[in-house]
Short mmCIF file of C-alpha atoms in Angstrom, two decimals:
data_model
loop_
_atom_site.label_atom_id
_atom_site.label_comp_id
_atom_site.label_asym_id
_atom_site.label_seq_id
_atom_site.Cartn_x
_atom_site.Cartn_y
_atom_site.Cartn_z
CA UNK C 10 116.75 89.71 101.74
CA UNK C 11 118.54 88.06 104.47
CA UNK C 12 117.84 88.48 107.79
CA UNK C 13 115.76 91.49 107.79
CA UNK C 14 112.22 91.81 107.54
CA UNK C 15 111.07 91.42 104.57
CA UNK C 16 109.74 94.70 103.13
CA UNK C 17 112.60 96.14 101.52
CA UNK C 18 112.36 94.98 100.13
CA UNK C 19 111.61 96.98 98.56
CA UNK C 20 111.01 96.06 94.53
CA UNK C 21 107.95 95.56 96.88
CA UNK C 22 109.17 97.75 100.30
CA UNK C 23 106.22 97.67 101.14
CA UNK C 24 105.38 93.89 101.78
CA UNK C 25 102.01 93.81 103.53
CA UNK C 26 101.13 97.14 102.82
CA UNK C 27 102.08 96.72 99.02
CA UNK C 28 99.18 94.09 99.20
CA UNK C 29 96.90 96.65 100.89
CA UNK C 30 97.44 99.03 97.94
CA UNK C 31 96.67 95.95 95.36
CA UNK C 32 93.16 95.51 97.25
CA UNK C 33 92.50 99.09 97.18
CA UNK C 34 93.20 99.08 93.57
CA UNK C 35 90.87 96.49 92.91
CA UNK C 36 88.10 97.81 94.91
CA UNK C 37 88.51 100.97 93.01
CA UNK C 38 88.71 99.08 89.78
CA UNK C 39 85.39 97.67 90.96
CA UNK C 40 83.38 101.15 91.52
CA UNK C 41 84.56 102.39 88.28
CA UNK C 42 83.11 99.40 86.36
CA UNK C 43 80.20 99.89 88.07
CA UNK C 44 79.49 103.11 87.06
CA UNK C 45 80.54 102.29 83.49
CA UNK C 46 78.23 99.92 83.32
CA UNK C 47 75.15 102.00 84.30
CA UNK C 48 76.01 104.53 81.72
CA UNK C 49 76.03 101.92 78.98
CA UNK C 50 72.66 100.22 79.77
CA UNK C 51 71.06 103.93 79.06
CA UNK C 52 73.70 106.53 77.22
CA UNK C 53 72.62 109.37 76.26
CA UNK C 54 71.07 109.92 72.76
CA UNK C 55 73.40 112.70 71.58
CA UNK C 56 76.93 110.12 72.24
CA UNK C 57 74.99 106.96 70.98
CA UNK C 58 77.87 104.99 69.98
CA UNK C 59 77.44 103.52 66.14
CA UNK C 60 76.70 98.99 66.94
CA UNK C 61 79.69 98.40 64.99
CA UNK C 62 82.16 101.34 65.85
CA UNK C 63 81.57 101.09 70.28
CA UNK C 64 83.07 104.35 71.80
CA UNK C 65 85.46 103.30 74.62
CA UNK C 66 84.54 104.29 78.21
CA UNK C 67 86.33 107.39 79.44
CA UNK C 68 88.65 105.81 82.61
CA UNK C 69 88.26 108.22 85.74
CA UNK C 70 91.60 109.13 87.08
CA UNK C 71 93.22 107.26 90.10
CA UNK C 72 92.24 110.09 92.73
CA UNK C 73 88.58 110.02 91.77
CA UNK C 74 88.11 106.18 91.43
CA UNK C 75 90.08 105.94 94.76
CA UNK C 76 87.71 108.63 96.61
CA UNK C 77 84.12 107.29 95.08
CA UNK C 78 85.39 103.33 95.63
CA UNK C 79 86.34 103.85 99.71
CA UNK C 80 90.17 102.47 98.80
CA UNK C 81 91.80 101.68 101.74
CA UNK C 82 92.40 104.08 104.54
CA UNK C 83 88.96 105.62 103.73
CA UNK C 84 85.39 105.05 104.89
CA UNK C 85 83.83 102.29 106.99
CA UNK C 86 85.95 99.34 106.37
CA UNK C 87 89.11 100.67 106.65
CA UNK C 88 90.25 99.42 109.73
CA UNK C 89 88.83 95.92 108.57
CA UNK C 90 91.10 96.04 105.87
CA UNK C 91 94.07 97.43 107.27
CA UNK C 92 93.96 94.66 110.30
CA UNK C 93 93.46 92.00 107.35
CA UNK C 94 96.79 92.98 105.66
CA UNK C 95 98.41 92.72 109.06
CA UNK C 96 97.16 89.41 109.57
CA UNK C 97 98.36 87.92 106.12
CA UNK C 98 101.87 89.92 106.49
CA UNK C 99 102.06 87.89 110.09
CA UNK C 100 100.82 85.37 108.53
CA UNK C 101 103.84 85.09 105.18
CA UNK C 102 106.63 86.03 108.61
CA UNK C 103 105.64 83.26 110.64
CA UNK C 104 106.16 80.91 107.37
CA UNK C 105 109.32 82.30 106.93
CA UNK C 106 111.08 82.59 110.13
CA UNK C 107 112.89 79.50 110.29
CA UNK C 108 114.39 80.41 107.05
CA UNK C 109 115.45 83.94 108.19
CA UNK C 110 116.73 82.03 111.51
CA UNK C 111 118.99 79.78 110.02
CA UNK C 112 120.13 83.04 107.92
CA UNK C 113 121.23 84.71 110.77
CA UNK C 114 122.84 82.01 112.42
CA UNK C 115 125.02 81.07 109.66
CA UNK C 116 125.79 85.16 109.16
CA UNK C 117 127.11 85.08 112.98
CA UNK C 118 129.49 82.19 111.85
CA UNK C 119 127.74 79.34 113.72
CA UNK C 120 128.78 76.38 112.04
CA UNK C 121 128.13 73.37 114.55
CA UNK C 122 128.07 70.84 112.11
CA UNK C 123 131.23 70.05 109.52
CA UNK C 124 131.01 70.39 105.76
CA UNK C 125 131.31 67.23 103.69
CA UNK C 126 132.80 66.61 100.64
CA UNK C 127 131.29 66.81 97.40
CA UNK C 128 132.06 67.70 93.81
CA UNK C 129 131.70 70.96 91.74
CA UNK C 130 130.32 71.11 87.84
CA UNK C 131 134.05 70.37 86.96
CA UNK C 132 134.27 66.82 88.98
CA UNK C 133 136.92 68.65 91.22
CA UNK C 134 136.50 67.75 95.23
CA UNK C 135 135.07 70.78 97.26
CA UNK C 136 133.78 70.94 100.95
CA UNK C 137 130.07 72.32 101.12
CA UNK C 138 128.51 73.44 104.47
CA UNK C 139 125.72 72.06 105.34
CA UNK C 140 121.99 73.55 103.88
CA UNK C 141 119.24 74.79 105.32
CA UNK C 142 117.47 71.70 105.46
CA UNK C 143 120.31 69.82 107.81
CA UNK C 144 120.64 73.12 109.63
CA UNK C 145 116.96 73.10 110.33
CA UNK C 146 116.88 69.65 111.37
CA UNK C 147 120.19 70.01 113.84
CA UNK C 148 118.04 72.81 115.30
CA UNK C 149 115.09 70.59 116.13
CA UNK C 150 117.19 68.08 117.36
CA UNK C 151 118.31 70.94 119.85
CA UNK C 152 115.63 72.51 120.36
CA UNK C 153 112.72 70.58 119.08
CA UNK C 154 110.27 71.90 116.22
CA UNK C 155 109.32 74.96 118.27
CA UNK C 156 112.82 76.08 118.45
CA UNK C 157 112.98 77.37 114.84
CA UNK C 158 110.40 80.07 116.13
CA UNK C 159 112.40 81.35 118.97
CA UNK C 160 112.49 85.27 118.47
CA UNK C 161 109.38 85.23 115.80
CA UNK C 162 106.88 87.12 118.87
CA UNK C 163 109.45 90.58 118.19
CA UNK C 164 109.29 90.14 114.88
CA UNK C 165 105.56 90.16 114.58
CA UNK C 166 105.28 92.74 115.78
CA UNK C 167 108.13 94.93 114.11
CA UNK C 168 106.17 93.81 110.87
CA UNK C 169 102.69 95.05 111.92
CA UNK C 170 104.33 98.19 112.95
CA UNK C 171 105.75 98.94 109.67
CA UNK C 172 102.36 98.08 108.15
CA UNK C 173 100.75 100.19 110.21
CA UNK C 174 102.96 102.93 110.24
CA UNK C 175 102.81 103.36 106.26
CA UNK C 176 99.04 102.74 106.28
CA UNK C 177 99.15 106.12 108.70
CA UNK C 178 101.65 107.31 106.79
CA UNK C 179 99.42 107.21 103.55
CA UNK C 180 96.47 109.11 105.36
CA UNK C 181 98.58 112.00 106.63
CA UNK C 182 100.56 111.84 103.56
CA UNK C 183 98.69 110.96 100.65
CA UNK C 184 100.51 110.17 97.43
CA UNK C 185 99.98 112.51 94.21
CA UNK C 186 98.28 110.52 91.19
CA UNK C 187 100.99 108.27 90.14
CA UNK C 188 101.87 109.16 85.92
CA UNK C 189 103.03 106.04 83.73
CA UNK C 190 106.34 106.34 82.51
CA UNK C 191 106.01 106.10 78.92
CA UNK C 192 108.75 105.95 75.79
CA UNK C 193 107.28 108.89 73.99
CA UNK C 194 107.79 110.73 77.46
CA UNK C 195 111.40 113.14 77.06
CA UNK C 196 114.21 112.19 79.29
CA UNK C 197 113.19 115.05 82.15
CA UNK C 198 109.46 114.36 82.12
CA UNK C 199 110.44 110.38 82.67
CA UNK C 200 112.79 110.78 85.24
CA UNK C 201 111.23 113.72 87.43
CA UNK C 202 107.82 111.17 87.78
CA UNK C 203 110.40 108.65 88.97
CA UNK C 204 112.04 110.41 91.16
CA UNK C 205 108.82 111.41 92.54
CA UNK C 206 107.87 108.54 93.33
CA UNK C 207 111.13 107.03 94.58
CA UNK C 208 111.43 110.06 96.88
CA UNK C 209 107.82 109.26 98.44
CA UNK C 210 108.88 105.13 98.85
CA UNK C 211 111.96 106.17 100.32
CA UNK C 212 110.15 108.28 103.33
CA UNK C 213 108.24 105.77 103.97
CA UNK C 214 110.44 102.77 104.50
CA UNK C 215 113.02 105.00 106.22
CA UNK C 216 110.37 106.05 108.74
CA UNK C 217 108.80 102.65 109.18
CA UNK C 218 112.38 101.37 109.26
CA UNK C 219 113.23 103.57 112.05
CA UNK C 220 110.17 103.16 114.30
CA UNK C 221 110.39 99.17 113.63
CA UNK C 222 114.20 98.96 114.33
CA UNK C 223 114.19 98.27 118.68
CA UNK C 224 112.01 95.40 117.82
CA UNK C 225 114.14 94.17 115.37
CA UNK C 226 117.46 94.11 117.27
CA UNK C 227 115.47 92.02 120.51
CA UNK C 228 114.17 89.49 117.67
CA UNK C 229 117.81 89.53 116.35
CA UNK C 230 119.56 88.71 120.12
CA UNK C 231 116.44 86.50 120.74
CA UNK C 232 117.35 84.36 118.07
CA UNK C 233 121.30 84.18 118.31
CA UNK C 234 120.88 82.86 121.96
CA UNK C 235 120.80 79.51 120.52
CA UNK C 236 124.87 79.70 119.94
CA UNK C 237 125.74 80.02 123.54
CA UNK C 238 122.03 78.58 125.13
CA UNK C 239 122.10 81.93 126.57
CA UNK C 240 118.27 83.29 128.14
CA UNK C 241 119.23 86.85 128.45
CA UNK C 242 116.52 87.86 125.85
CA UNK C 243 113.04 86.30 126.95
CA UNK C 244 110.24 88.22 125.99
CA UNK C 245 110.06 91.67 124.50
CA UNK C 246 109.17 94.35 127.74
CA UNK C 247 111.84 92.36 129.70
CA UNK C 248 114.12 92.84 126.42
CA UNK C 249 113.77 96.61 126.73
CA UNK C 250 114.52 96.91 129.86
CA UNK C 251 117.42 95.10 129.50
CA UNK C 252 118.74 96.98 126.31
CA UNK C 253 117.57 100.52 128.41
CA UNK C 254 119.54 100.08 131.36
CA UNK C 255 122.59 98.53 130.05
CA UNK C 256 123.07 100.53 126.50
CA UNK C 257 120.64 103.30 126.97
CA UNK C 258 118.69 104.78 123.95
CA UNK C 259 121.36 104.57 121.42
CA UNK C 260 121.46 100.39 122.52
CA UNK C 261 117.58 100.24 120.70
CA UNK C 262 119.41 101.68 117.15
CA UNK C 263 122.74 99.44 116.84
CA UNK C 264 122.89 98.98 113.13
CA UNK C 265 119.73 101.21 111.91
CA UNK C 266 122.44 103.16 109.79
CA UNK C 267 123.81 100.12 107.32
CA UNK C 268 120.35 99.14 107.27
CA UNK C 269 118.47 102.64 106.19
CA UNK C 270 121.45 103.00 103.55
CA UNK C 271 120.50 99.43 102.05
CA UNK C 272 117.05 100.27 101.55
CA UNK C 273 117.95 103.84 100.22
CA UNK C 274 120.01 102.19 97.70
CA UNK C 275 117.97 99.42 96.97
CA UNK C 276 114.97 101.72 95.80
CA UNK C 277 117.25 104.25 93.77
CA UNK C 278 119.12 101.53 92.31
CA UNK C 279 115.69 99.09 91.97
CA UNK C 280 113.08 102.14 90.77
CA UNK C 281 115.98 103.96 88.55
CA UNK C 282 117.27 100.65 86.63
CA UNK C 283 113.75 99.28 86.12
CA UNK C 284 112.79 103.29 84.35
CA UNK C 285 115.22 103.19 81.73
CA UNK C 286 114.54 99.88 80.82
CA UNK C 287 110.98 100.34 80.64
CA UNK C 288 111.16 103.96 79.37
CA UNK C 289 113.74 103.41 76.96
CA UNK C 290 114.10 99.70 75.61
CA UNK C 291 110.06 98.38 75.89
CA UNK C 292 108.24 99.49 73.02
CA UNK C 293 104.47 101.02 74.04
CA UNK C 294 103.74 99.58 70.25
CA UNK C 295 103.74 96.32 70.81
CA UNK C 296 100.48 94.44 70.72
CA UNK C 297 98.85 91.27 71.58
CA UNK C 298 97.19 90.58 68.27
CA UNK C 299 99.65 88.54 65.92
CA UNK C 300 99.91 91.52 63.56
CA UNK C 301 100.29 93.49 66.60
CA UNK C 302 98.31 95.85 64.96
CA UNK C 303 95.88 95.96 67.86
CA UNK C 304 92.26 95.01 68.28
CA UNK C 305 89.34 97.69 67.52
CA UNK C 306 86.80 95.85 69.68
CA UNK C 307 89.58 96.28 72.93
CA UNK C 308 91.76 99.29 72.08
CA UNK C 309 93.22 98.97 75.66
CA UNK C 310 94.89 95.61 74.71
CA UNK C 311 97.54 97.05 72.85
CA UNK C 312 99.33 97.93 74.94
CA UNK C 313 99.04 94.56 77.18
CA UNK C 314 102.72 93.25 76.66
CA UNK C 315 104.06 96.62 77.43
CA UNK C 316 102.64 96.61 80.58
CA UNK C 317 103.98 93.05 81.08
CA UNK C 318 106.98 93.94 80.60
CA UNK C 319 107.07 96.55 82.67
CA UNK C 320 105.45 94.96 85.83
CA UNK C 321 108.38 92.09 85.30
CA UNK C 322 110.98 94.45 84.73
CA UNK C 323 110.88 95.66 88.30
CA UNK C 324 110.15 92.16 90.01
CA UNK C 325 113.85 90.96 88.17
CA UNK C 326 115.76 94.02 88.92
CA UNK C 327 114.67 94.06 92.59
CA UNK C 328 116.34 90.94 92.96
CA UNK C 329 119.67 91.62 90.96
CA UNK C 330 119.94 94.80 93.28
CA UNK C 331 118.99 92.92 96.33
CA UNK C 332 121.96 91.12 95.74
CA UNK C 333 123.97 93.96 95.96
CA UNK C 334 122.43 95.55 98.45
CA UNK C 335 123.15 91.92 100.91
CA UNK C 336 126.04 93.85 102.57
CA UNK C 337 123.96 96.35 104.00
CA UNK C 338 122.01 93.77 105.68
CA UNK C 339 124.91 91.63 107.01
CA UNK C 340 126.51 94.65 108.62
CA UNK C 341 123.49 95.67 110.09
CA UNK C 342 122.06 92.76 111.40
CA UNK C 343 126.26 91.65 112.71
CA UNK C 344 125.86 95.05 114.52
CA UNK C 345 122.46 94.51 116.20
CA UNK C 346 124.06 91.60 117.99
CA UNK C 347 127.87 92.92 118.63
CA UNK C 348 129.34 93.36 121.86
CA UNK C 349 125.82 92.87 123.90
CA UNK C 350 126.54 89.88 126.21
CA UNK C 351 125.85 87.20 124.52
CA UNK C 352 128.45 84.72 122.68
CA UNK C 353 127.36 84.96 119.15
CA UNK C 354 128.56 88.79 119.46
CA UNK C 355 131.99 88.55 121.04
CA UNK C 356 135.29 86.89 119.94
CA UNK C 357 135.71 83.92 118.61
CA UNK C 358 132.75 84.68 116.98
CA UNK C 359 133.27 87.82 116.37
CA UNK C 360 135.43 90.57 116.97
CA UNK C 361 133.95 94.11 119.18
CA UNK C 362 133.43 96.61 116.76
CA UNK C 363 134.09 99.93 117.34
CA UNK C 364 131.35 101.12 114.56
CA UNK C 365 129.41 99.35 111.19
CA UNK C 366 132.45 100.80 109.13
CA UNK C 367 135.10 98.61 111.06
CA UNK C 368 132.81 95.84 110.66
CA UNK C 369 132.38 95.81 106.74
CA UNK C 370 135.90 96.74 106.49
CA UNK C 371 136.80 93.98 108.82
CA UNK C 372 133.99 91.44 106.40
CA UNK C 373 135.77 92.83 103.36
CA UNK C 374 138.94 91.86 104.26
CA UNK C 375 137.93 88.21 105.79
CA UNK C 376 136.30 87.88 102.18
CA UNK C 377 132.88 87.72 103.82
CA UNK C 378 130.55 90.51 102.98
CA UNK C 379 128.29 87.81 101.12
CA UNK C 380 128.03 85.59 104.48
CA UNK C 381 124.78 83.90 104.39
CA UNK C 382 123.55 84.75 101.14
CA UNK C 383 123.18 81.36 99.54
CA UNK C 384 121.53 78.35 102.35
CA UNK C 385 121.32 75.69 99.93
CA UNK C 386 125.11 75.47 97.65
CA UNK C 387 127.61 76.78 100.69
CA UNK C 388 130.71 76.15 99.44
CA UNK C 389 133.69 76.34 102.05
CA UNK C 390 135.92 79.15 101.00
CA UNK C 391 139.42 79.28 100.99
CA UNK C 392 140.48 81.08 104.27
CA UNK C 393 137.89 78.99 106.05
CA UNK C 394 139.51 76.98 109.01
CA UNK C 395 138.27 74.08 107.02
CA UNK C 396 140.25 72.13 104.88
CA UNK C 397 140.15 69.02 102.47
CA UNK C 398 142.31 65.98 103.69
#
């Protein structure tokens, strides 16, 4: 989701630490099996199940099977696991930098190369910008191939703070046993469990967002250095000394507002949208058999497509809100680099802003609030300076 890091995310906020709580679900998954298996190699003789009729296994609920298993944040490996997730999450950011640094550039307005002409779907002549892929390779001719990882050290670590911070978060806070949201539930019962969850998401990112945030703005100026071959920003402790003495503490939380209310909005809008779909229009009767009348042998498979559905349902509707969300995330970031010494934050490029609410006014009005949304179809827009001869 632009320029950001990519957590809120938020259909999966979490990022790396959404892929912690996948491997403790699987480890718990694991113990439970195993002790489901013991009990049918010897049940007792008073519950033999009848050879043809097999009684299903009673499923422990989440708290137990996450206590007996050791899920993460508990017991011997934890830190193992935790400093795994970290790894992978550095791991996915590294991959993706030079996409998020072309992003930001092209947000800025830094358009050193002119579009060319092409056609639209209707044969008409339009003027595209160039993609990411010529962007990219402008910026190795600049800079050669390690200059599409300038500002990625900042970065790294903003990401393994917010991993860590929710992983801490978790222990000190541990989440109640999360209920499915069912059709049959009634319209209060469904929404309070969603709501209860939401709430929980939302303190999370917002803290992790808030603690992460300094190291996001020096990544940010790192990176838009390139417009004016500025070195202002050159590692991270000289950064912060920089930021301290010449914009105090406040200088550390330029644009932390536009960018908590995106990811406030995103989950509502995300969690709430994906509930009455799945509470309301997927049917818990659907099967997997072609009668869909279910299969005796697997009573749990009934219910298989539901729960398809359902896992989908939030994937899609994370990115439809995403999209409308983007605004959030240009202001912000446009913010984080405003008025701080470097060229990419002062006029021509852009204008001093005297808060975020001047400068999505001032977007709005330009026709701009989607700026750098799309890197591979840019399309010149009307107002641009550009024009077809």
């Amino acid at each position: 989701m632009g320029a950001s890091d990519p957590e809120v995310v938020p259909w999966a906020p979490g990022g790396a630490a959404g892929m912690a709580g996948a491997g403790a679900g699987a480890g718990a998954r694991g113990g439970a099996a195993a002790g489901v298996e013991a009990r049918a190699r010897d049940p007792p003789p008073a519950h033999r199940a009848h050879p043809r009729h097999p009684r299903p296994a009673a499923q422990p609920s989440a708290r137990r099977m996450d206590s007996a298993s050791g899920g993460l944040g508990c017991g011997d490996n934890a830190p193992t696991t935790e400093a795994l997730f970290v790894a992978l999450g550095a791991g996915v950011t590294a991959l993706s930098h030079p996409l998020l640094y072309v992003k930001l550039l092209i947000q800025v307005g830094h358009e050193p190369m002119p579009p060319t002409i092409g056609t639209n779907v209707l044969g008409r002549k339009v003027l595209y910008l160039p993609s990411f892929f010529t962007y990219a390779k402008y910026i190795v001719q600049v800079d050669g191939k390690i200059g599409l990882f300038r500002g990625l050290s900042p970065r790294l670590m903003s990401n393994a703070l917010s991993t860590v911070t929710r992983g801490s978060m978790k222990k000190v806070f541990p989440p109640d046993e999360i209920e499915q949201v069912s059709n049959k539930d009634d319209m209060k019962t469904s929404l309070r469990k969603v709501v209860k969850e939401t709430s929980y998401e939302m303190m999370m990112q917002c803290v992790s967002r808030m603690l992460a945030h300094p190291l996001h703005v020096i990544s940010m100026r790192c990176m838009v250095q390139f417009v004016g071959r500025e070195a202002k920003y050159s590692g991270v402790l000289s950064s912060i000394g920089k930021i301290f003495k010449e914009e105090g503490l406040l200088g550390f939380f330029v644009g932390l507002i536009p960018h908590l209310l995106g990811d406030v909005v995103f989950l509502w809008g995300c969690n709430l949208l994906a509930h009455f779909i799945n509470a309301y229009l997927v049917d818990d009767s659907v099967s997997d058999t072609p009668g869909g009348l279910g299969n005796d042998q697997n009573p749990g498979s009934q219910f298989s497509q539901a729960l398809a559905i359902r896992s989908y349902t939030k994937f899609v509707m994370g990115i439809a809100v995403s999209m409308l969300t983007y605004p959030f995330l240009l202001v912000g970031d446009l913010m984080a680099v405003n008025n701080c010494g470097l060229q990419a934050g002062l006029p021509p490029y852009s204008p001093v802003f005297k808060s975020w609410i001047h400068c999505w006014k001032y977007l709005s009005v330009q026709g701009q609030l989607f700026r750098g949304s799309s890197l591979l179809f840019r399309r010149v827009s009307s107002g641009s300076c550009f024009a077809l001869e």
